[in-house]
mmCIF file of N, CA and C in Angstrom:
data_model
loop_
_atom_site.group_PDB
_atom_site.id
_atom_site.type_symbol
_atom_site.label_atom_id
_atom_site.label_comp_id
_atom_site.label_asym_id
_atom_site.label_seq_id
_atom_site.Cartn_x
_atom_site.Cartn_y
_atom_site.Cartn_z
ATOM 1 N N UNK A 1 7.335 -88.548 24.767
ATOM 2 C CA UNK A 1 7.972 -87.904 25.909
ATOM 3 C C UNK A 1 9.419 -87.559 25.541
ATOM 4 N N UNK A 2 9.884 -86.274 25.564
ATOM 5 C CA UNK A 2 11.215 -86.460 25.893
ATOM 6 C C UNK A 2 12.050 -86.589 26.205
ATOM 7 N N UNK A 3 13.665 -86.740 26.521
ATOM 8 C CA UNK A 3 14.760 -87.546 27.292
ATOM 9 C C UNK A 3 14.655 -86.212 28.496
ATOM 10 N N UNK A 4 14.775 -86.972 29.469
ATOM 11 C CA UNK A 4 15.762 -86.421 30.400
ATOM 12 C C UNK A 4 16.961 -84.687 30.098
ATOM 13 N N UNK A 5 17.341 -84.887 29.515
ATOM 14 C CA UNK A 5 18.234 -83.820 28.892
ATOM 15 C C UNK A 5 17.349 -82.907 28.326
ATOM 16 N N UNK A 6 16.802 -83.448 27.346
ATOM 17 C CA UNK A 6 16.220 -82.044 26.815
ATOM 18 C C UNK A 6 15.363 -81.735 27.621
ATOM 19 N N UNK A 7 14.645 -82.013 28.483
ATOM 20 C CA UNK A 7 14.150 -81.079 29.166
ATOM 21 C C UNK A 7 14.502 -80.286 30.119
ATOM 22 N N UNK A 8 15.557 -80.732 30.611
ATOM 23 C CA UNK A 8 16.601 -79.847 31.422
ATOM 24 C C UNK A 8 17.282 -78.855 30.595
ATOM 25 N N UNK A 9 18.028 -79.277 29.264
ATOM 26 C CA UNK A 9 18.000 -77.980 28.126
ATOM 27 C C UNK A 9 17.002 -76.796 27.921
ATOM 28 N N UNK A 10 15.774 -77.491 28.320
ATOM 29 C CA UNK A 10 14.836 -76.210 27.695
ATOM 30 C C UNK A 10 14.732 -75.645 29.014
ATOM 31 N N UNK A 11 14.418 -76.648 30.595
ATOM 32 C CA UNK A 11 14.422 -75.556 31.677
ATOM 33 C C UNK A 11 15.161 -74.694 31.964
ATOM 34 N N UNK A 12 16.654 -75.408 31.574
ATOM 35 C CA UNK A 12 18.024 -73.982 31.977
ATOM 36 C C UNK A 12 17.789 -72.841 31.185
ATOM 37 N N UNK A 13 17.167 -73.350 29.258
ATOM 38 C CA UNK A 13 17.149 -71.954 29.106
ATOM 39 C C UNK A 13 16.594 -71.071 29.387
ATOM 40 N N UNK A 14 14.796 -71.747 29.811
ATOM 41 C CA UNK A 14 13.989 -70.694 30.650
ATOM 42 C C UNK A 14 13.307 -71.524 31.708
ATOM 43 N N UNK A 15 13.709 -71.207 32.423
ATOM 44 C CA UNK A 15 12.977 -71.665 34.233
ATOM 45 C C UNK A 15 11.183 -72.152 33.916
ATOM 46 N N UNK A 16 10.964 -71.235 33.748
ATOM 47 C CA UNK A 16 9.260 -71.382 33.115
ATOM 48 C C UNK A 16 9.066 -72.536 32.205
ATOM 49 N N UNK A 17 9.833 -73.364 31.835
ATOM 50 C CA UNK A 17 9.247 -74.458 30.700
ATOM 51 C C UNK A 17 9.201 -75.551 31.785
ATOM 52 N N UNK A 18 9.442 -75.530 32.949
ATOM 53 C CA UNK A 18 8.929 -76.707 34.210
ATOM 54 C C UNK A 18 7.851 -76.885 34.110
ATOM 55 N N UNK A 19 6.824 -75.687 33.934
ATOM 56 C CA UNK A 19 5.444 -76.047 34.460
ATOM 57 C C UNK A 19 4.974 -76.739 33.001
ATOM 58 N N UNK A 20 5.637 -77.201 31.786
ATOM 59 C CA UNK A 20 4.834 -77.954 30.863
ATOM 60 C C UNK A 20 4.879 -79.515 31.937
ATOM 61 N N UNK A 21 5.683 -79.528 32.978
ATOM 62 C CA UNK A 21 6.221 -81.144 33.010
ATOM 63 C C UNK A 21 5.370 -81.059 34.632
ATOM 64 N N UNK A 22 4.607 -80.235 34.691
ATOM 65 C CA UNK A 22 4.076 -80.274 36.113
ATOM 66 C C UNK A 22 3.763 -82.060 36.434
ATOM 67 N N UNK A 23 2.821 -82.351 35.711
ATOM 68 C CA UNK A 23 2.370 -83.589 35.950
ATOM 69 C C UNK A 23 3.267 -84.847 35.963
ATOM 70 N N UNK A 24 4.515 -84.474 35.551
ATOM 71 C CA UNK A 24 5.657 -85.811 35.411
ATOM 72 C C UNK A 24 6.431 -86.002 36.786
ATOM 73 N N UNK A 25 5.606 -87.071 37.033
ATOM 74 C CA UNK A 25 6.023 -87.647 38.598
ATOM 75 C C UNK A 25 7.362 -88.104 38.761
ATOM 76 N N UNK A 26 7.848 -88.505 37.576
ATOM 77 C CA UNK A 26 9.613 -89.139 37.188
ATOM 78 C C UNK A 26 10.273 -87.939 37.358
ATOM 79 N N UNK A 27 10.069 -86.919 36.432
ATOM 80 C CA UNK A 27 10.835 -85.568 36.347
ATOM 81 C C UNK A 27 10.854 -84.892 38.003
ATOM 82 N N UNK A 28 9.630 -85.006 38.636
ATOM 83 C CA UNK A 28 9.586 -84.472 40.265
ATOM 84 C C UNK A 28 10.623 -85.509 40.697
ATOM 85 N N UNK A 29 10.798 -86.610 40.583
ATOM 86 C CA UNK A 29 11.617 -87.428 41.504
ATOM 87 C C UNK A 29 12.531 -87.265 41.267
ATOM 88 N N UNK A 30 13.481 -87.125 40.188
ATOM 89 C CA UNK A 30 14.811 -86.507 39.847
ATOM 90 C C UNK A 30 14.750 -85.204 40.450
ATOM 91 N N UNK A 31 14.212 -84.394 40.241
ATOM 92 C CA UNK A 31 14.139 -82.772 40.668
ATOM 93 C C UNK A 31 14.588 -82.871 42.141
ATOM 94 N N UNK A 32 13.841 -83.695 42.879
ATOM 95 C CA UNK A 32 14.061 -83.643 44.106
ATOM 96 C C UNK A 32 15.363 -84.221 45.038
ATOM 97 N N UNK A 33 15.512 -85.600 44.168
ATOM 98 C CA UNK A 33 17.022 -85.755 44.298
ATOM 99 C C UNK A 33 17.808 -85.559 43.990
ATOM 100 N N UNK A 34 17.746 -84.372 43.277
ATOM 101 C CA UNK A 34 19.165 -83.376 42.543
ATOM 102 C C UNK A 34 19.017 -82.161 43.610
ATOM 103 N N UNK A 35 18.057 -81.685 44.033
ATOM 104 C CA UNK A 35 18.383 -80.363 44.541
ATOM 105 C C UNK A 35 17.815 -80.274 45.847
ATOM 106 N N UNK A 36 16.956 -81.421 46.598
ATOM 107 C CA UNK A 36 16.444 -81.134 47.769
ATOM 108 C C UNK A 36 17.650 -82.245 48.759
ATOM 109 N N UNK A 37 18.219 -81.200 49.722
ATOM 110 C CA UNK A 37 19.315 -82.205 50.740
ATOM 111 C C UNK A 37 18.322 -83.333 51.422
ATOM 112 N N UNK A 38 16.895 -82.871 52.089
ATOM 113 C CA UNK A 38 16.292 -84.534 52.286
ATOM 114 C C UNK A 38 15.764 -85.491 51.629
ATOM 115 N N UNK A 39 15.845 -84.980 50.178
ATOM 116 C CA UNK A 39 15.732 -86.566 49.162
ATOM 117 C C UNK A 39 17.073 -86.765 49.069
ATOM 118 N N UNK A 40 18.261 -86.270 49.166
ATOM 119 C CA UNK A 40 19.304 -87.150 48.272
ATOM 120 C C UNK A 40 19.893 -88.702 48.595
ATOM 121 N N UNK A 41 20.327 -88.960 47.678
ATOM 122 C CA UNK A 41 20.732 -90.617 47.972
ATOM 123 C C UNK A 41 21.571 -90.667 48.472
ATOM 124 N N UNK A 42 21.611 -91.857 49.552
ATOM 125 C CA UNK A 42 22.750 -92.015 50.304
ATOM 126 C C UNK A 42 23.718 -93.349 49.765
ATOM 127 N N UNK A 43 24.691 -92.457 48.517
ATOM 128 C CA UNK A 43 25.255 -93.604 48.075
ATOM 129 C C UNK A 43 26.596 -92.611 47.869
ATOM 130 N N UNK A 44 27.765 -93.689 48.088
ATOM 131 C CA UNK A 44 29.044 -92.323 48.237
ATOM 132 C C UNK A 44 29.337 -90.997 47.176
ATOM 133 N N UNK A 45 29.953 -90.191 47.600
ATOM 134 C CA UNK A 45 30.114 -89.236 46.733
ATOM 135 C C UNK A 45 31.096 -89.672 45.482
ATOM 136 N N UNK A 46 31.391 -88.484 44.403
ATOM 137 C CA UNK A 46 32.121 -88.632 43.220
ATOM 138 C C UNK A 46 31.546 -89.937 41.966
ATOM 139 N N UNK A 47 32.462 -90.076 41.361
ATOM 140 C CA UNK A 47 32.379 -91.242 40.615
ATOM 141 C C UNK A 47 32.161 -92.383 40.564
ATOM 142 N N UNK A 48 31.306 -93.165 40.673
ATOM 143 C CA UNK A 48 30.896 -94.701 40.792
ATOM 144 C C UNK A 48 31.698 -95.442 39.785
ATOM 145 N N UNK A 49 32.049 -96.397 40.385
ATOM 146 C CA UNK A 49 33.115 -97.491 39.737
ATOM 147 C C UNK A 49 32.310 -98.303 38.736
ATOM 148 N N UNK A 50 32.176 -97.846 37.533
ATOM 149 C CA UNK A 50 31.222 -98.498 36.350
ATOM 150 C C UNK A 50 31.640 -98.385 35.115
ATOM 151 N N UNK A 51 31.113 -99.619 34.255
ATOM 152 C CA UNK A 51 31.669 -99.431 33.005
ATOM 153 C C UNK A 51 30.844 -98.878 31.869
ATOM 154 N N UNK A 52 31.653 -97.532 31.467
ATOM 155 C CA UNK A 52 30.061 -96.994 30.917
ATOM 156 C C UNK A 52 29.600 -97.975 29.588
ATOM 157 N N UNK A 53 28.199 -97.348 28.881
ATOM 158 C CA UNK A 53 28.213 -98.285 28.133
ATOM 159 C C UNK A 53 28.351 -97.348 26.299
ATOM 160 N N UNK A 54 28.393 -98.041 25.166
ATOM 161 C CA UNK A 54 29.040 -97.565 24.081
ATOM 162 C C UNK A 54 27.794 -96.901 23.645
ATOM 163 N N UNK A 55 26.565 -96.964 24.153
ATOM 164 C CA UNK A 55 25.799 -96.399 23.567
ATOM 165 C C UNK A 55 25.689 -94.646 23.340
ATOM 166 N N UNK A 56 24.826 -94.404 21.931
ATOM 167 C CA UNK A 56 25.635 -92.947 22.032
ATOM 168 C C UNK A 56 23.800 -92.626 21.836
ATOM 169 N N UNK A 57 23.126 -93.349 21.597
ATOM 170 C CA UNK A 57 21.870 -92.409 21.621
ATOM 171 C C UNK A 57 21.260 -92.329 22.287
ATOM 172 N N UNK A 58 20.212 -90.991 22.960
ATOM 173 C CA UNK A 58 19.745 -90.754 23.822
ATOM 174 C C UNK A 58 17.988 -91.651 23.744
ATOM 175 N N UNK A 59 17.967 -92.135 22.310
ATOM 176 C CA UNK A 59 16.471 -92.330 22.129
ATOM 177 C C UNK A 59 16.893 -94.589 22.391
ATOM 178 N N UNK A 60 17.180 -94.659 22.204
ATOM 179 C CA UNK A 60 18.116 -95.912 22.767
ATOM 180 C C UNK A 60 17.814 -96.183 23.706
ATOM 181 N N UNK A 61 18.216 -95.213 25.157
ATOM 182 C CA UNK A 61 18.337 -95.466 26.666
ATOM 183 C C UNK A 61 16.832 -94.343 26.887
ATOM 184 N N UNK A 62 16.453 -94.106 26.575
ATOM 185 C CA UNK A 62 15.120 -92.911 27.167
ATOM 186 C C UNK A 62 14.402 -93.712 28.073
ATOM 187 N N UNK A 63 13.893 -95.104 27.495
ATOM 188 C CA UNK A 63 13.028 -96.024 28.453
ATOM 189 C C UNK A 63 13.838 -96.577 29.868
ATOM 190 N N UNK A 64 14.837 -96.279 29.867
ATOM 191 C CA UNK A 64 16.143 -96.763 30.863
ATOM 192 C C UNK A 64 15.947 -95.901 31.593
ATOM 193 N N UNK A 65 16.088 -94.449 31.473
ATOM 194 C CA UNK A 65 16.283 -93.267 31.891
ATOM 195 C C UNK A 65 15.262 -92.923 33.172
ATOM 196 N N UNK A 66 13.773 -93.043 31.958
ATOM 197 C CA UNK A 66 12.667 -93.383 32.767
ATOM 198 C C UNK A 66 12.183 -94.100 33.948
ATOM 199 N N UNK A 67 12.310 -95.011 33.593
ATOM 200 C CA UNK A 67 12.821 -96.362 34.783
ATOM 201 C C UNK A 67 13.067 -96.036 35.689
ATOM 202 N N UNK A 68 14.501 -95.803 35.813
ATOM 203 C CA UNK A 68 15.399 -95.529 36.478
ATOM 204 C C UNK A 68 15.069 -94.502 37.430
ATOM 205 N N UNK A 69 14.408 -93.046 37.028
ATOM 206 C CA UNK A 69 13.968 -92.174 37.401
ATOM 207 C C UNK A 69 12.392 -93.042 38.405
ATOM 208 N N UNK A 70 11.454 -93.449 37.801
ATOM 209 C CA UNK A 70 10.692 -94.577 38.702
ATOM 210 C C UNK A 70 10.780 -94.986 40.124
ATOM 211 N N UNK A 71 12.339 -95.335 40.038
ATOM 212 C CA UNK A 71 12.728 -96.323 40.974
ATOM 213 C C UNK A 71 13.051 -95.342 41.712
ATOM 214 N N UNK A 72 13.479 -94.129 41.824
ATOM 215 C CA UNK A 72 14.433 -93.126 42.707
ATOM 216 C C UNK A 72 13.519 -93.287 44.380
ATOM 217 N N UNK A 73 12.671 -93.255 44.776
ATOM 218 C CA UNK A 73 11.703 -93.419 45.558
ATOM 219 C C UNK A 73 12.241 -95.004 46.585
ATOM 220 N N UNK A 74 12.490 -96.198 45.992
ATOM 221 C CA UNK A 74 12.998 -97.072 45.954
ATOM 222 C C UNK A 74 14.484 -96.662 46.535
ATOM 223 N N UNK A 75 15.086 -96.117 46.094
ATOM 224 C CA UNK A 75 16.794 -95.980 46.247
ATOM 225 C C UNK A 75 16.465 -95.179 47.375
ATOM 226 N N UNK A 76 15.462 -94.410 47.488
ATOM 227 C CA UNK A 76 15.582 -93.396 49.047
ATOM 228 C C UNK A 76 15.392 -94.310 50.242
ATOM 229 N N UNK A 77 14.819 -95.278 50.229
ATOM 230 C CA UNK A 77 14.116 -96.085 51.111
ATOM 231 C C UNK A 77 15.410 -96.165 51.773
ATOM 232 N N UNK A 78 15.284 -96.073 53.545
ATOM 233 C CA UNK A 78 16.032 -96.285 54.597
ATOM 234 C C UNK A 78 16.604 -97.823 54.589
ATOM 235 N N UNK A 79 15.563 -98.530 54.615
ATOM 236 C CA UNK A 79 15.407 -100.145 54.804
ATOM 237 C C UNK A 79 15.822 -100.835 53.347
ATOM 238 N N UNK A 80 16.514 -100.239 52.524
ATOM 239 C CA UNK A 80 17.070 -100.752 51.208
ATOM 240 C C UNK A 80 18.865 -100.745 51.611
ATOM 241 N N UNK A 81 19.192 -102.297 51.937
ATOM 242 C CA UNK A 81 20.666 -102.467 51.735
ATOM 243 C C UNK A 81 21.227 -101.660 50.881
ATOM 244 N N UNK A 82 22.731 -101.064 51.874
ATOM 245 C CA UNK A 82 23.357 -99.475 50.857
ATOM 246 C C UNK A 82 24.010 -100.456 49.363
ATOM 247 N N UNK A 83 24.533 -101.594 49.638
ATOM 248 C CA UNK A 83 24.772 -102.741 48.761
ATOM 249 C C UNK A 83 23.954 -102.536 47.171
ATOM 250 N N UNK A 84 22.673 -102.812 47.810
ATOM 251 C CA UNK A 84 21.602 -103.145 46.511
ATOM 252 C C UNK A 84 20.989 -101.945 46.455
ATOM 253 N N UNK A 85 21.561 -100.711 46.977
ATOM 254 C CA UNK A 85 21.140 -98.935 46.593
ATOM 255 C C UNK A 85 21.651 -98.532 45.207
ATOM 256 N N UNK A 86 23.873 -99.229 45.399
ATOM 257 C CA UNK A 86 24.362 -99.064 44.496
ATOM 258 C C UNK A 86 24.568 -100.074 43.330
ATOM 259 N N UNK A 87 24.083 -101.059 43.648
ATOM 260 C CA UNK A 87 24.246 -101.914 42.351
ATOM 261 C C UNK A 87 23.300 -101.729 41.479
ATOM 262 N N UNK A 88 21.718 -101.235 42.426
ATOM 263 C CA UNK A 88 20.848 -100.165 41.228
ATOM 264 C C UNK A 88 21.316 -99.286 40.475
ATOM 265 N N UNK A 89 22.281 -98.519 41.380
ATOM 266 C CA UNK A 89 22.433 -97.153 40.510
ATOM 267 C C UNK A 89 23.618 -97.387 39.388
ATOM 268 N N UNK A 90 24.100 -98.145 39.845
ATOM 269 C CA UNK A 90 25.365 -98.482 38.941
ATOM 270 C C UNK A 90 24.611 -99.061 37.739
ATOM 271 N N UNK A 91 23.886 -99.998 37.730
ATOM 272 C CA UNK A 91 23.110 -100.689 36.681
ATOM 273 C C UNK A 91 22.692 -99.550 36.165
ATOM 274 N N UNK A 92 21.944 -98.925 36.172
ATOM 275 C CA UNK A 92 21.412 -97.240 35.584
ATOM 276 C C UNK A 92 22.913 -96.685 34.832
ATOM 277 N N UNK A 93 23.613 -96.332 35.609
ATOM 278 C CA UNK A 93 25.044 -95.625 34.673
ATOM 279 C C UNK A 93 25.621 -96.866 33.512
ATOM 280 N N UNK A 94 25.477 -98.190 33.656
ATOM 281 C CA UNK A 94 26.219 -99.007 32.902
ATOM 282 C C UNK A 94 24.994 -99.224 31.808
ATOM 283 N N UNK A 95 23.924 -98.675 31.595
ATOM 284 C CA UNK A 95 22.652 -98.262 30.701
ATOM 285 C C UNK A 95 22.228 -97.458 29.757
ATOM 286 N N UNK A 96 23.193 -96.453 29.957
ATOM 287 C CA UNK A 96 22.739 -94.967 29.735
ATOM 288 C C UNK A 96 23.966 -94.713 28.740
ATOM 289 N N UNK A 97 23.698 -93.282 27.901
ATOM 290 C CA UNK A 97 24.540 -92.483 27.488
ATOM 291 C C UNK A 97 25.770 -91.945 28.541
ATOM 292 N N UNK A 98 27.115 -91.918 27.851
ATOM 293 C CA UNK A 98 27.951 -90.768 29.145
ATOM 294 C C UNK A 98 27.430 -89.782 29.624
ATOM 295 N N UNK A 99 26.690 -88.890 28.279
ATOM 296 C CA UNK A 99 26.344 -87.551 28.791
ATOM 297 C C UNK A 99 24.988 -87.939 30.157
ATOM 298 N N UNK A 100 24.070 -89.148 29.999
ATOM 299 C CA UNK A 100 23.128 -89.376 30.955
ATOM 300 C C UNK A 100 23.944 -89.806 31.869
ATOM 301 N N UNK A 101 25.093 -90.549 31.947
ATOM 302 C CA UNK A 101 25.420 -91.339 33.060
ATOM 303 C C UNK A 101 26.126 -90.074 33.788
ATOM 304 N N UNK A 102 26.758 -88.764 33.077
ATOM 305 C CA UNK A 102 27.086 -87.395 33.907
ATOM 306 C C UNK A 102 25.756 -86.978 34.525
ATOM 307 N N UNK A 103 24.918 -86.604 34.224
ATOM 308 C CA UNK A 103 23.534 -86.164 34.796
ATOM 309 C C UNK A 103 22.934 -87.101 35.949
ATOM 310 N N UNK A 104 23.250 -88.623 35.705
ATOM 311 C CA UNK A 104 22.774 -88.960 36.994
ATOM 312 C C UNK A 104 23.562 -89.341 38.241
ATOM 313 N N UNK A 105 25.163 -88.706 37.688
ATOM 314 C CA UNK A 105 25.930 -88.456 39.047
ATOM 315 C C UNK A 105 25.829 -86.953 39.358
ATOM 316 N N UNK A 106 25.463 -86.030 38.608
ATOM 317 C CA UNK A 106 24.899 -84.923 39.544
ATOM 318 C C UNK A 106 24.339 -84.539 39.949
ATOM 319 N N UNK A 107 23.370 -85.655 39.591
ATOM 320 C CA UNK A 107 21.810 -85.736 40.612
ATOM 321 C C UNK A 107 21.989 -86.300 41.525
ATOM 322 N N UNK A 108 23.023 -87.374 41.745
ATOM 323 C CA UNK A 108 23.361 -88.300 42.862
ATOM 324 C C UNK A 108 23.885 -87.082 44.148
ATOM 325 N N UNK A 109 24.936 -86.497 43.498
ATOM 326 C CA UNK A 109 25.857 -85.435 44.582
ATOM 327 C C UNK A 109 25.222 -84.305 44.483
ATOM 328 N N UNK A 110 24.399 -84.120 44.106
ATOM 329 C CA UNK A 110 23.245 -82.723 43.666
ATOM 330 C C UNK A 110 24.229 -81.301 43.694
ATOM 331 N N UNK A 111 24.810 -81.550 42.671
ATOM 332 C CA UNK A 111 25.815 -80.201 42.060
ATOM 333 C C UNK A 111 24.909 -80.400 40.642
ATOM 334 N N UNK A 112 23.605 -80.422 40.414
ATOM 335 C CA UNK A 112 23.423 -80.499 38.879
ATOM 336 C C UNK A 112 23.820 -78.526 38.549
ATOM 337 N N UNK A 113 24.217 -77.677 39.101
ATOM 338 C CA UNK A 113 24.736 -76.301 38.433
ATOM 339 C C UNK A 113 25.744 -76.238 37.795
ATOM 340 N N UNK A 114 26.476 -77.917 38.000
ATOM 341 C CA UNK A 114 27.954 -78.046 36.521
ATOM 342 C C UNK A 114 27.113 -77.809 35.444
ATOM 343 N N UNK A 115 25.862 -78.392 35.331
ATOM 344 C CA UNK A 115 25.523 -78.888 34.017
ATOM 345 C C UNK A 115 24.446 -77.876 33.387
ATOM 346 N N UNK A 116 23.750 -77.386 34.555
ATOM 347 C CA UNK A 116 22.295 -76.628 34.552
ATOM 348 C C UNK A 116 22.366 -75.568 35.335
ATOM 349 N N UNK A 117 23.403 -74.577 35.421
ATOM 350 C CA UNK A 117 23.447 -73.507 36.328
ATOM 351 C C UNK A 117 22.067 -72.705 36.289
ATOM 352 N N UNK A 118 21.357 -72.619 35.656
ATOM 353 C CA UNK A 118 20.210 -71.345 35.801
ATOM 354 C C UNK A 118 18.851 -72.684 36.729
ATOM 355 N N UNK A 119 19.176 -73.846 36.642
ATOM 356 C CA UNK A 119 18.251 -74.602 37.821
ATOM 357 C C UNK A 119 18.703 -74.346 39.016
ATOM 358 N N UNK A 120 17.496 -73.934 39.694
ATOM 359 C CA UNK A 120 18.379 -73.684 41.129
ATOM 360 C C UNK A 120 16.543 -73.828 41.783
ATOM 361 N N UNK A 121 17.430 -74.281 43.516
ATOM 362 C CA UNK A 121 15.888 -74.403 44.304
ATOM 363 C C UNK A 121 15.006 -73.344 44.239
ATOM 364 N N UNK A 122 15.683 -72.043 44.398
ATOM 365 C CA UNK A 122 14.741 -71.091 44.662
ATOM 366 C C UNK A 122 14.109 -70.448 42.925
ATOM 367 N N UNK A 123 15.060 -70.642 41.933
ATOM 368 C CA UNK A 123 14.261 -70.871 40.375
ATOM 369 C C UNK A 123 12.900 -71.435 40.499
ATOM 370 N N UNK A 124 13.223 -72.511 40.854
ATOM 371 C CA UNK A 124 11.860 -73.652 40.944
ATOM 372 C C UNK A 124 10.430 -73.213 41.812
ATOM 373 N N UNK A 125 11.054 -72.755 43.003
ATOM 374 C CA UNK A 125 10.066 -72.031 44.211
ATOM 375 C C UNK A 125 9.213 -70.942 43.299
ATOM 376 N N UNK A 126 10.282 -70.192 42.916
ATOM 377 C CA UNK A 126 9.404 -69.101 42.317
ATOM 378 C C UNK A 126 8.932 -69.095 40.951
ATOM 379 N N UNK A 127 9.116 -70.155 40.449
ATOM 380 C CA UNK A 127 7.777 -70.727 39.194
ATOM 381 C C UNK A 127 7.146 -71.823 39.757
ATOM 382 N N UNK A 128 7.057 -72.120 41.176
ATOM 383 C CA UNK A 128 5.963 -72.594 41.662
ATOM 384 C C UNK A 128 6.037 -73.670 41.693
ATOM 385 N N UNK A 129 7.407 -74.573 40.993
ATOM 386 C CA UNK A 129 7.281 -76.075 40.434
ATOM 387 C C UNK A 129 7.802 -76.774 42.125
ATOM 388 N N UNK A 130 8.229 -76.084 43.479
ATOM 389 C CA UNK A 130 8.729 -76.528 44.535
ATOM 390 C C UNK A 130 7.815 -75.497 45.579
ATOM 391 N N UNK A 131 7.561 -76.324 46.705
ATOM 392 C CA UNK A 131 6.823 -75.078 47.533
ATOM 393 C C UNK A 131 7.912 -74.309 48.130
ATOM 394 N N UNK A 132 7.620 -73.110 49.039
ATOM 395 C CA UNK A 132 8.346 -72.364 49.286
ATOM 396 C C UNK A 132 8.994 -73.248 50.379
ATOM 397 N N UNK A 133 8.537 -74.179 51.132
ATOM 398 C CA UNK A 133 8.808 -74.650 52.536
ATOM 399 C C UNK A 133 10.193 -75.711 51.627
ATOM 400 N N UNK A 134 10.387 -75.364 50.883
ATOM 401 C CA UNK A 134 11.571 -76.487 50.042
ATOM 402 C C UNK A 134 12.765 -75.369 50.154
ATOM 403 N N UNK A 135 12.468 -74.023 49.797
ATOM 404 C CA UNK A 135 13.709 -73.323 50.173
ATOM 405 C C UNK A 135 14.756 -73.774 51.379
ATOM 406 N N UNK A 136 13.931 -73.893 52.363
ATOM 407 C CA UNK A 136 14.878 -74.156 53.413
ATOM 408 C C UNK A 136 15.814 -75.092 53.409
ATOM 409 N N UNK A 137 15.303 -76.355 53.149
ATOM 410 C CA UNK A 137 15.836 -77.628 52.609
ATOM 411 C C UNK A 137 17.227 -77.757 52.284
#
């Protein structure tokens, strides 16, 4: 499988390489809490107070990444103390690469167009990877 990143590398460069990842239930759960306003997490905006960690490879943290992505479902939950929302997510950034621990604060504040401008909701709609009833969203 590959990281997180590169597959967002290959979607920005062409919208159409989503549908190789149709079946990746992790990749939908990020997708959705980066760009749909009723998945996003309710954990404060900007920068989370964390210490990143020295790791520099992406093949290192991939199983982290994964995980992490897993759990997003978990972090949406209403009935999950906002407390133990962010000491998840923080644990995730104090895990990861910088460049991952940037990607999963712009999935957090869902501006991922710093990083991935050609991803966009209605990109997704119209290669089919979001239904249309997500536009609105």
């Amino acid at each position: 499988m590959d990281t997180l990143r590169e597959i967002l590398r290959d979607v920005n460069a062409d919208i159409n390489n989503i549908k190789q990842h149709q079946g990746n239930n992790y990749l939908r759960n990020f997708m959705q809490v980066a760009y749909l306003k009723s998945h996003k997490l309710e954990l404060p905006e900007g920068e989370a107070p964390f210490t990143p960690s020295n790791i520099e490879s992406e093949v290192q943290t991939k199983g982290v990444m994964w995980q992490f992505l897993k759990k997003l479902d978990t972090l949406r939950r209403k009935d999950l103390h906002p407390l133990k929302r962010e000491v998840m997510y923080i644990d995730a950034l104090e895990n990861v690469t910088k460049q991952e621990a940037e990607v999963l604060t712009c999935m957090k504040d869902q501006v991922m167009y710093k990083l991935y401008p050609n991803i966009t909701v209605d990109a997704l709609v119209e290669v089919g990877y979001f239904p249309a009833s997500f536009r609105e969203q």
